[in-house]
C-alpha atoms as a PDB file:
ATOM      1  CA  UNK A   1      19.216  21.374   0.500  1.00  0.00           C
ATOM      2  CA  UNK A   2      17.455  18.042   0.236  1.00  0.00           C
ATOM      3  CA  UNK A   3      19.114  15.186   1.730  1.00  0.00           C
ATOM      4  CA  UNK A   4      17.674  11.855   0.405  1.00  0.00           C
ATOM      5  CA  UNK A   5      18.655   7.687   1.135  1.00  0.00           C
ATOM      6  CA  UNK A   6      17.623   5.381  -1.646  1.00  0.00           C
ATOM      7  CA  UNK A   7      16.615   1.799  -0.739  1.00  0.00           C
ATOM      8  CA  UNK A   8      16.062   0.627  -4.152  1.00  0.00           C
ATOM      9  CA  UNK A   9      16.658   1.670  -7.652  1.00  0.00           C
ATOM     10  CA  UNK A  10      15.191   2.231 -11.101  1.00  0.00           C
ATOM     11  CA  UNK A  11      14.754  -1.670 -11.469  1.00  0.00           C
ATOM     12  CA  UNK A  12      13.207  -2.004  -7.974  1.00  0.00           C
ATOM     13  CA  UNK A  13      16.687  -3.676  -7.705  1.00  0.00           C
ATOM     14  CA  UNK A  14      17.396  -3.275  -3.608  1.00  0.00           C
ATOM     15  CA  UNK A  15      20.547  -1.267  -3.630  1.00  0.00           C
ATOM     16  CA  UNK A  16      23.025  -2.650  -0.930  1.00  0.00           C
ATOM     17  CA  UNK A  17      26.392  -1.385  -0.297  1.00  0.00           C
ATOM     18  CA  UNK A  18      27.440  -3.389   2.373  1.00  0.00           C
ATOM     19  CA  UNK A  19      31.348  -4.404   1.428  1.00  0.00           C
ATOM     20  CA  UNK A  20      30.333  -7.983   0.405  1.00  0.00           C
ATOM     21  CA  UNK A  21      27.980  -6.705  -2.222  1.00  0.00           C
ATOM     22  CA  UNK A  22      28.634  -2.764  -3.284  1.00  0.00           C
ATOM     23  CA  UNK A  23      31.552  -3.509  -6.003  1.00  0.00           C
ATOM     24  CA  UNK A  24      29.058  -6.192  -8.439  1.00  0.00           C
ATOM     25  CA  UNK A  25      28.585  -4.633 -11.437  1.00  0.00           C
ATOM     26  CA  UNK A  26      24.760  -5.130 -11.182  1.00  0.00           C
ATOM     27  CA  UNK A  27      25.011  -3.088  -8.095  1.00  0.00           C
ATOM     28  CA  UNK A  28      27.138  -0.410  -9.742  1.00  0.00           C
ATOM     29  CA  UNK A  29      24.891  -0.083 -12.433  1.00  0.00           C
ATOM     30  CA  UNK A  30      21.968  -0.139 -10.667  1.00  0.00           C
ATOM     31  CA  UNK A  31      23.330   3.097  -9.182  1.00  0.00           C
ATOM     32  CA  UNK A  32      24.321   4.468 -12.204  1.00  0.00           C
ATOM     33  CA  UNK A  33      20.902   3.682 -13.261  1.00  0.00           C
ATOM     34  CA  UNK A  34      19.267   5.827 -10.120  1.00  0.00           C
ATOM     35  CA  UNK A  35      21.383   8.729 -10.446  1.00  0.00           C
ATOM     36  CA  UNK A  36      20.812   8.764 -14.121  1.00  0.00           C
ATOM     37  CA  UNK A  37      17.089   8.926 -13.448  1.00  0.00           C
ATOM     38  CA  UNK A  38      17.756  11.887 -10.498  1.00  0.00           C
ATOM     39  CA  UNK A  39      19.907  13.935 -13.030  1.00  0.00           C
ATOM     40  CA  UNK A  40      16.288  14.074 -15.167  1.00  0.00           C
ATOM     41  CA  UNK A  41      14.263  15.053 -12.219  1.00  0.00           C
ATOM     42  CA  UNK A  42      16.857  17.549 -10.252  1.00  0.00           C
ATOM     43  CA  UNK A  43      17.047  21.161 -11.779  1.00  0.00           C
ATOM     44  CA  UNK A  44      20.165  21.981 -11.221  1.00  0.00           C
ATOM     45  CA  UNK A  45      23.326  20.018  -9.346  1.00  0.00           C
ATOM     46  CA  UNK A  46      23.512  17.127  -6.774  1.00  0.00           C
ATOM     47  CA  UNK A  47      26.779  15.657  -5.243  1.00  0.00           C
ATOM     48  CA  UNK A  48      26.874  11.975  -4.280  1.00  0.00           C
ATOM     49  CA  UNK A  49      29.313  10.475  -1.639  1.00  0.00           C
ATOM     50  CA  UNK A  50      30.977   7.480  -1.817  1.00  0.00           C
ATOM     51  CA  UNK A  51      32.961   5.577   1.241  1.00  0.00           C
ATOM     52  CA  UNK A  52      36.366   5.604  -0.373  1.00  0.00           C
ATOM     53  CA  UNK A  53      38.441   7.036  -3.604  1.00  0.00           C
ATOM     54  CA  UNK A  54      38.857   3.135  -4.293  1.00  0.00           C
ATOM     55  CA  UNK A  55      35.363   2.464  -4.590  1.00  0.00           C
ATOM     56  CA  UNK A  56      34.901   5.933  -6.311  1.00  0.00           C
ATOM     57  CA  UNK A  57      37.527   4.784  -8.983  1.00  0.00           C
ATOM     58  CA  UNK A  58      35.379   1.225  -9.354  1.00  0.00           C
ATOM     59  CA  UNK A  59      32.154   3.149  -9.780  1.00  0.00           C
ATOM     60  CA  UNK A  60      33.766   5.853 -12.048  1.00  0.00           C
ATOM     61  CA  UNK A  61      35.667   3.129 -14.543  1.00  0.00           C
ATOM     62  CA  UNK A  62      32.629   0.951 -14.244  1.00  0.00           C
ATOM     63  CA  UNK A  63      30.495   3.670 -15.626  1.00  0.00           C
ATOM     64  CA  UNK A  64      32.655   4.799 -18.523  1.00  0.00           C
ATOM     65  CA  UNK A  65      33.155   1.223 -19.875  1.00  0.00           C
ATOM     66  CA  UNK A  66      29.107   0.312 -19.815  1.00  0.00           C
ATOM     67  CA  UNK A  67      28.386   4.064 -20.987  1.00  0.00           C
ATOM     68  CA  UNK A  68      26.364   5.067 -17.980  1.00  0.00           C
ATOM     69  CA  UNK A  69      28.595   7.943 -17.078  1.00  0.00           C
ATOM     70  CA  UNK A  70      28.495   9.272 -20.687  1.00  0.00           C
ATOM     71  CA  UNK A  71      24.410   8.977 -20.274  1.00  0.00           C
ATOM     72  CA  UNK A  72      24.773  11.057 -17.259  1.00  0.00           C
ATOM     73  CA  UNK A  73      27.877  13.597 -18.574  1.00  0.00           C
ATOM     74  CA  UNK A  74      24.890  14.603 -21.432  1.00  0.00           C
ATOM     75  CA  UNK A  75      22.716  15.382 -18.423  1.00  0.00           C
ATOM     76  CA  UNK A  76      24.886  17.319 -15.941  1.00  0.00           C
ATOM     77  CA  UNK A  77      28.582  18.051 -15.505  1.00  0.00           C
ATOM     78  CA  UNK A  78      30.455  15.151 -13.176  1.00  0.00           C
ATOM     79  CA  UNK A  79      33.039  16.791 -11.109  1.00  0.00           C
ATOM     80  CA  UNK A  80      35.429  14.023  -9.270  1.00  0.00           C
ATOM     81  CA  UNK A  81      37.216  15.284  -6.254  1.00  0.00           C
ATOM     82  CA  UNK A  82      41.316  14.695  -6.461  1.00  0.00           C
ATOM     83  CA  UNK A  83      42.569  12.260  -3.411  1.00  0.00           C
ATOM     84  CA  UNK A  84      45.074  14.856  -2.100  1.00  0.00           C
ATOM     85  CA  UNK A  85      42.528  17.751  -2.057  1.00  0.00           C
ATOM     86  CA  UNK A  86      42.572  19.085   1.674  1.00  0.00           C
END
């Protein structure tokens, strides 16, 4: 298990998730962007946590409607936990 904190992404871009700036789209992408670039480098599976299912659903719609989560769907399965899973 590797356990690994980003500072900045693909674009040199410094990724910051405080409230005030995690839901921009250039900051959702940017993310996108990083994990996109991990899924080519990882062999096999890698699980990212987010701080809430409401930012998970931002990320996740954000993704589908700029493409970046069928970029990384073509690299490795994504796998969304359910809210009510215990």
């Amino acid at each position: 298990v590797l356990t690994a904190c980003l500072s900045s992404g693909p674009t040199s871009k410094k990724l910051d998730f405080r409230h005030t700036s995690r839901s921009s789209g250039d900051m959702i992408d940017e993310l996108g962007r990083a994990i996109l670039n991990l899924c080519n480098v990882v062999p096999k599976g890698f699980v990212v946590f987010l701080p809430s299912y409401k930012y998970e659903s931002q990320v996740f719609q954000r993704w589908r409607s700029t493409g970046l989560l069928s970029q990384i769907g073509k690299k490795k399965s994504v796998h969304r936990e359910p809210k009510n899973s215990r």
